[in-house]
């Protein structure tokens, strides 16, 4: 009887809780819904639903089995108020969820699109937006709500382990490409989370390292891309990074998450942590870091107790809850979208195949080595990576795809013949090496090691030179989350150098050509060997259709039109940040004692950004340093002529036009880059030039001309003056440089610019002075 009475009482309580007097999300005002929430419900919503088996003491790759298995996380549902759980999922190269599910015979593969660096190499905002539309469709149809992408941190150093996810050494390229990606994804009615905000430029000790950066370098380099993306695409959410910034965890920095992001830039969305990022939950709440993902019991308890003890104003909690609810209101889960679990993977495969070809960069092409001549049929295919192609990076940026097309597959699909005996030797070697490597102990979440390059006997190379029409040599590099690349990864191995030298010598002696394909996620050393082969194609990591995309370019089916979004230095030490980067240090993913510094190791516990604003081409071009390949560089199967450059000035902007004519014999596209050289300043040194705008032409037929229009807002000519906490446009004569790369300037235009100043908040100061590089 007591049990029956208890059930009746519980039912009555539930009816009252869910009755007409209880505000419902989407029907009542947000203020009324929040007022109806208990403190405990607010605490749960703030910290998410957790991650089974993980305490939060280490950085992780997010994974939940709720709602969409394999997604990174979910939010906490409060059914009585009509608040559903929503799904947050990785990642930049495509949706990352589990391909199989317990008790389910269906598969849930996603499309692996090209890595971020390749997308940036297209310099094509419309193309990237279309890739984003395809990715967003898979997010929608697989039942996710927010894609944890794009990642747009700056390529500060060639060895950063996550450069493959990032776009460029230049903030304008990074910001414009990221904004296009966001617009594409969000056109599906799902959200994005731009990351990692901010200055996540190394993986070594990423959860406890302090990035020490001048206010000027922050504003002009490391934050500018985020500002562009926020203002041009309105992402639903922003993800704070793991690291400290000038002594404060980014997720605990009110100056970063509120004063800058919201007050100065006008961001109206929600901020969430990276998975288990930060430490002090009260500081995170007060900073405006609205949601802690994936959430832990300790965080929940700390928030509840802090409110009860008066250490956290509940009004702050209410503000953050409101932002979360505003995000939830936009989601497919809240709107009751009936997702199909059946996106058009075949159509998306075509998107990734075509988009990858446009981001491949032709670095060298002597004597028309590419496209391969019509008579070329038999290919000698060298390099382990030719047979084991790398689709993308590892970690949260990986995608569980149905297949990866290797270069071998792509060549076969394009009608080329690869020598069976050489193929068998490589495949046998790769299988044995993978079996051996699988038995080696590796760190938690770390990527599998790849086989060392196979030694090919000289007599075998000679035999191939005698019977093949051409040699293709693939050099491969993987990269991923949790660790930075090694210096040995930047340089060629002894085996790679020997193979390349032997192949070039034998094939050239036979009057035949050698083509190198770079299947890489980041910059490698090229200056010591790029004189040997006839052609070099930087294919990056092109997604699941990579082999087909490379074959499309090699055969001439597609003309390469990619340009480098970063500089290739002659040697690693030439990079301005080389003395201030953790070279060959051991990565640390344990955050148990984060904040409790037990050591003070340079470039591990802290990194001084002593190069200031001189990142990438800003350094190389300003200081006259030789490079292997400059920023913005890339060849085509045709040639282009620039003519009739002109500039028009009005009060708020400068508009440059130039005619671009295809003067060659093949169709092609050209990327036009607009740099600006500012006059000298008594108070601030200026780079030799800075990119301010870019555009890619449509495909131009031989003899066809297109007029390219590039616009620069007057405010974008400003440099940041730390002394006055202001963006300052110095008055005087500016040079507007129209170029095919940072070192191939086709036209110089002059314009008089009126001085202007725009005041900002004096925030994000380094705790101590930095020895900043001066011109």
mmCIF file of N, CA and C in Angstrom, residues 34 36 98 154 159 169 173 190 209 244 296 329 414 452 455 466 502 520 536 578 654 660 674 680 746 759:
data_model
loop_
_atom_site.group_PDB
_atom_site.id
_atom_site.type_symbol
_atom_site.label_atom_id
_atom_site.label_comp_id
_atom_site.label_asym_id
_atom_site.label_seq_id
_atom_site.Cartn_x
_atom_site.Cartn_y
_atom_site.Cartn_z
ATOM 1 N N UNK A 34 14.797 29.893 -17.166
ATOM 2 C CA UNK A 34 15.931 29.879 -16.242
ATOM 3 C C UNK A 34 15.448 30.056 -14.807
ATOM 4 N N UNK A 36 12.805 28.986 -13.592
ATOM 5 C CA UNK A 36 12.176 27.738 -13.152
ATOM 6 C C UNK A 36 13.187 26.630 -12.891
ATOM 7 N N UNK A 98 31.339 6.900 -34.585
ATOM 8 C CA UNK A 98 31.655 5.480 -34.745
ATOM 9 C C UNK A 98 30.999 4.924 -36.008
ATOM 10 N N UNK A 154 47.278 29.652 -35.986
ATOM 11 C CA UNK A 154 48.294 30.060 -36.957
ATOM 12 C C UNK A 154 49.417 29.026 -37.053
ATOM 13 N N UNK A 159 56.750 22.602 -37.212
ATOM 14 C CA UNK A 159 56.667 21.329 -36.508
ATOM 15 C C UNK A 159 55.425 21.170 -35.627
ATOM 16 N N UNK A 169 49.897 30.426 -42.152
ATOM 17 C CA UNK A 169 50.717 31.294 -41.309
ATOM 18 C C UNK A 169 50.178 32.720 -41.320
ATOM 19 N N UNK A 173 44.230 34.743 -44.533
ATOM 20 C CA UNK A 173 43.887 33.465 -45.162
ATOM 21 C C UNK A 173 43.121 32.595 -44.172
ATOM 22 N N UNK A 190 22.880 23.499 -38.669
ATOM 23 C CA UNK A 190 23.681 22.975 -37.572
ATOM 24 C C UNK A 190 24.754 24.003 -37.254
ATOM 25 N N UNK A 209 51.209 24.567 -20.811
ATOM 26 C CA UNK A 209 52.204 25.522 -21.271
ATOM 27 C C UNK A 209 51.621 26.928 -21.322
ATOM 28 N N UNK A 244 47.705 28.151 -21.276
ATOM 29 C CA UNK A 244 47.716 29.481 -20.660
ATOM 30 C C UNK A 244 48.043 30.503 -21.747
ATOM 31 N N UNK A 296 32.519 16.845 -15.578
ATOM 32 C CA UNK A 296 32.834 15.848 -14.548
ATOM 33 C C UNK A 296 31.983 16.106 -13.316
ATOM 34 N N UNK A 329 18.256 26.241 -28.753
ATOM 35 C CA UNK A 329 17.067 26.633 -29.515
ATOM 36 C C UNK A 329 17.267 26.537 -31.028
ATOM 37 N N UNK A 414 42.909 5.462 -63.304
ATOM 38 C CA UNK A 414 43.120 6.405 -64.396
ATOM 39 C C UNK A 414 43.697 5.720 -65.638
ATOM 40 N N UNK A 452 59.228 2.640 -41.806
ATOM 41 C CA UNK A 452 60.338 3.378 -42.387
ATOM 42 C C UNK A 452 60.383 3.082 -43.890
ATOM 43 N N UNK A 455 64.148 0.053 -48.487
ATOM 44 C CA UNK A 455 65.325 0.145 -49.350
ATOM 45 C C UNK A 455 65.079 -0.674 -50.612
ATOM 46 N N UNK A 466 64.486 0.716 -67.033
ATOM 47 C CA UNK A 466 64.540 0.162 -68.381
ATOM 48 C C UNK A 466 63.157 -0.076 -68.972
ATOM 49 N N UNK A 502 68.833 7.678 -56.145
ATOM 50 C CA UNK A 502 69.057 6.530 -57.017
ATOM 51 C C UNK A 502 68.037 6.479 -58.147
ATOM 52 N N UNK A 520 51.754 14.846 -47.404
ATOM 53 C CA UNK A 520 52.226 15.346 -46.118
ATOM 54 C C UNK A 520 51.166 16.205 -45.436
ATOM 55 N N UNK A 536 57.496 18.261 -58.849
ATOM 56 C CA UNK A 536 57.107 18.002 -57.459
ATOM 57 C C UNK A 536 55.676 18.491 -57.288
ATOM 58 N N UNK A 578 62.103 29.211 -34.476
ATOM 59 C CA UNK A 578 62.831 27.958 -34.264
ATOM 60 C C UNK A 578 63.515 27.880 -32.904
ATOM 61 N N UNK A 654 39.642 50.702 -50.198
ATOM 62 C CA UNK A 654 40.450 50.819 -51.409
ATOM 63 C C UNK A 654 40.136 49.601 -52.271
ATOM 64 N N UNK A 660 43.422 39.462 -65.548
ATOM 65 C CA UNK A 660 44.256 38.266 -65.579
ATOM 66 C C UNK A 660 43.916 37.475 -66.828
ATOM 67 N N UNK A 674 46.733 40.335 -52.888
ATOM 68 C CA UNK A 674 46.958 41.768 -52.713
ATOM 69 C C UNK A 674 47.656 42.017 -51.381
ATOM 70 N N UNK A 680 56.871 53.872 -43.148
ATOM 71 C CA UNK A 680 57.539 53.721 -41.861
ATOM 72 C C UNK A 680 56.852 54.515 -40.765
ATOM 73 N N UNK A 746 53.386 41.485 -59.380
ATOM 74 C CA UNK A 746 53.121 41.810 -60.786
ATOM 75 C C UNK A 746 52.875 43.298 -61.017
ATOM 76 N N UNK A 759 40.435 53.146 -30.601
ATOM 77 C CA UNK A 759 40.814 52.738 -29.249
ATOM 78 C C UNK A 759 40.263 51.356 -28.912
#
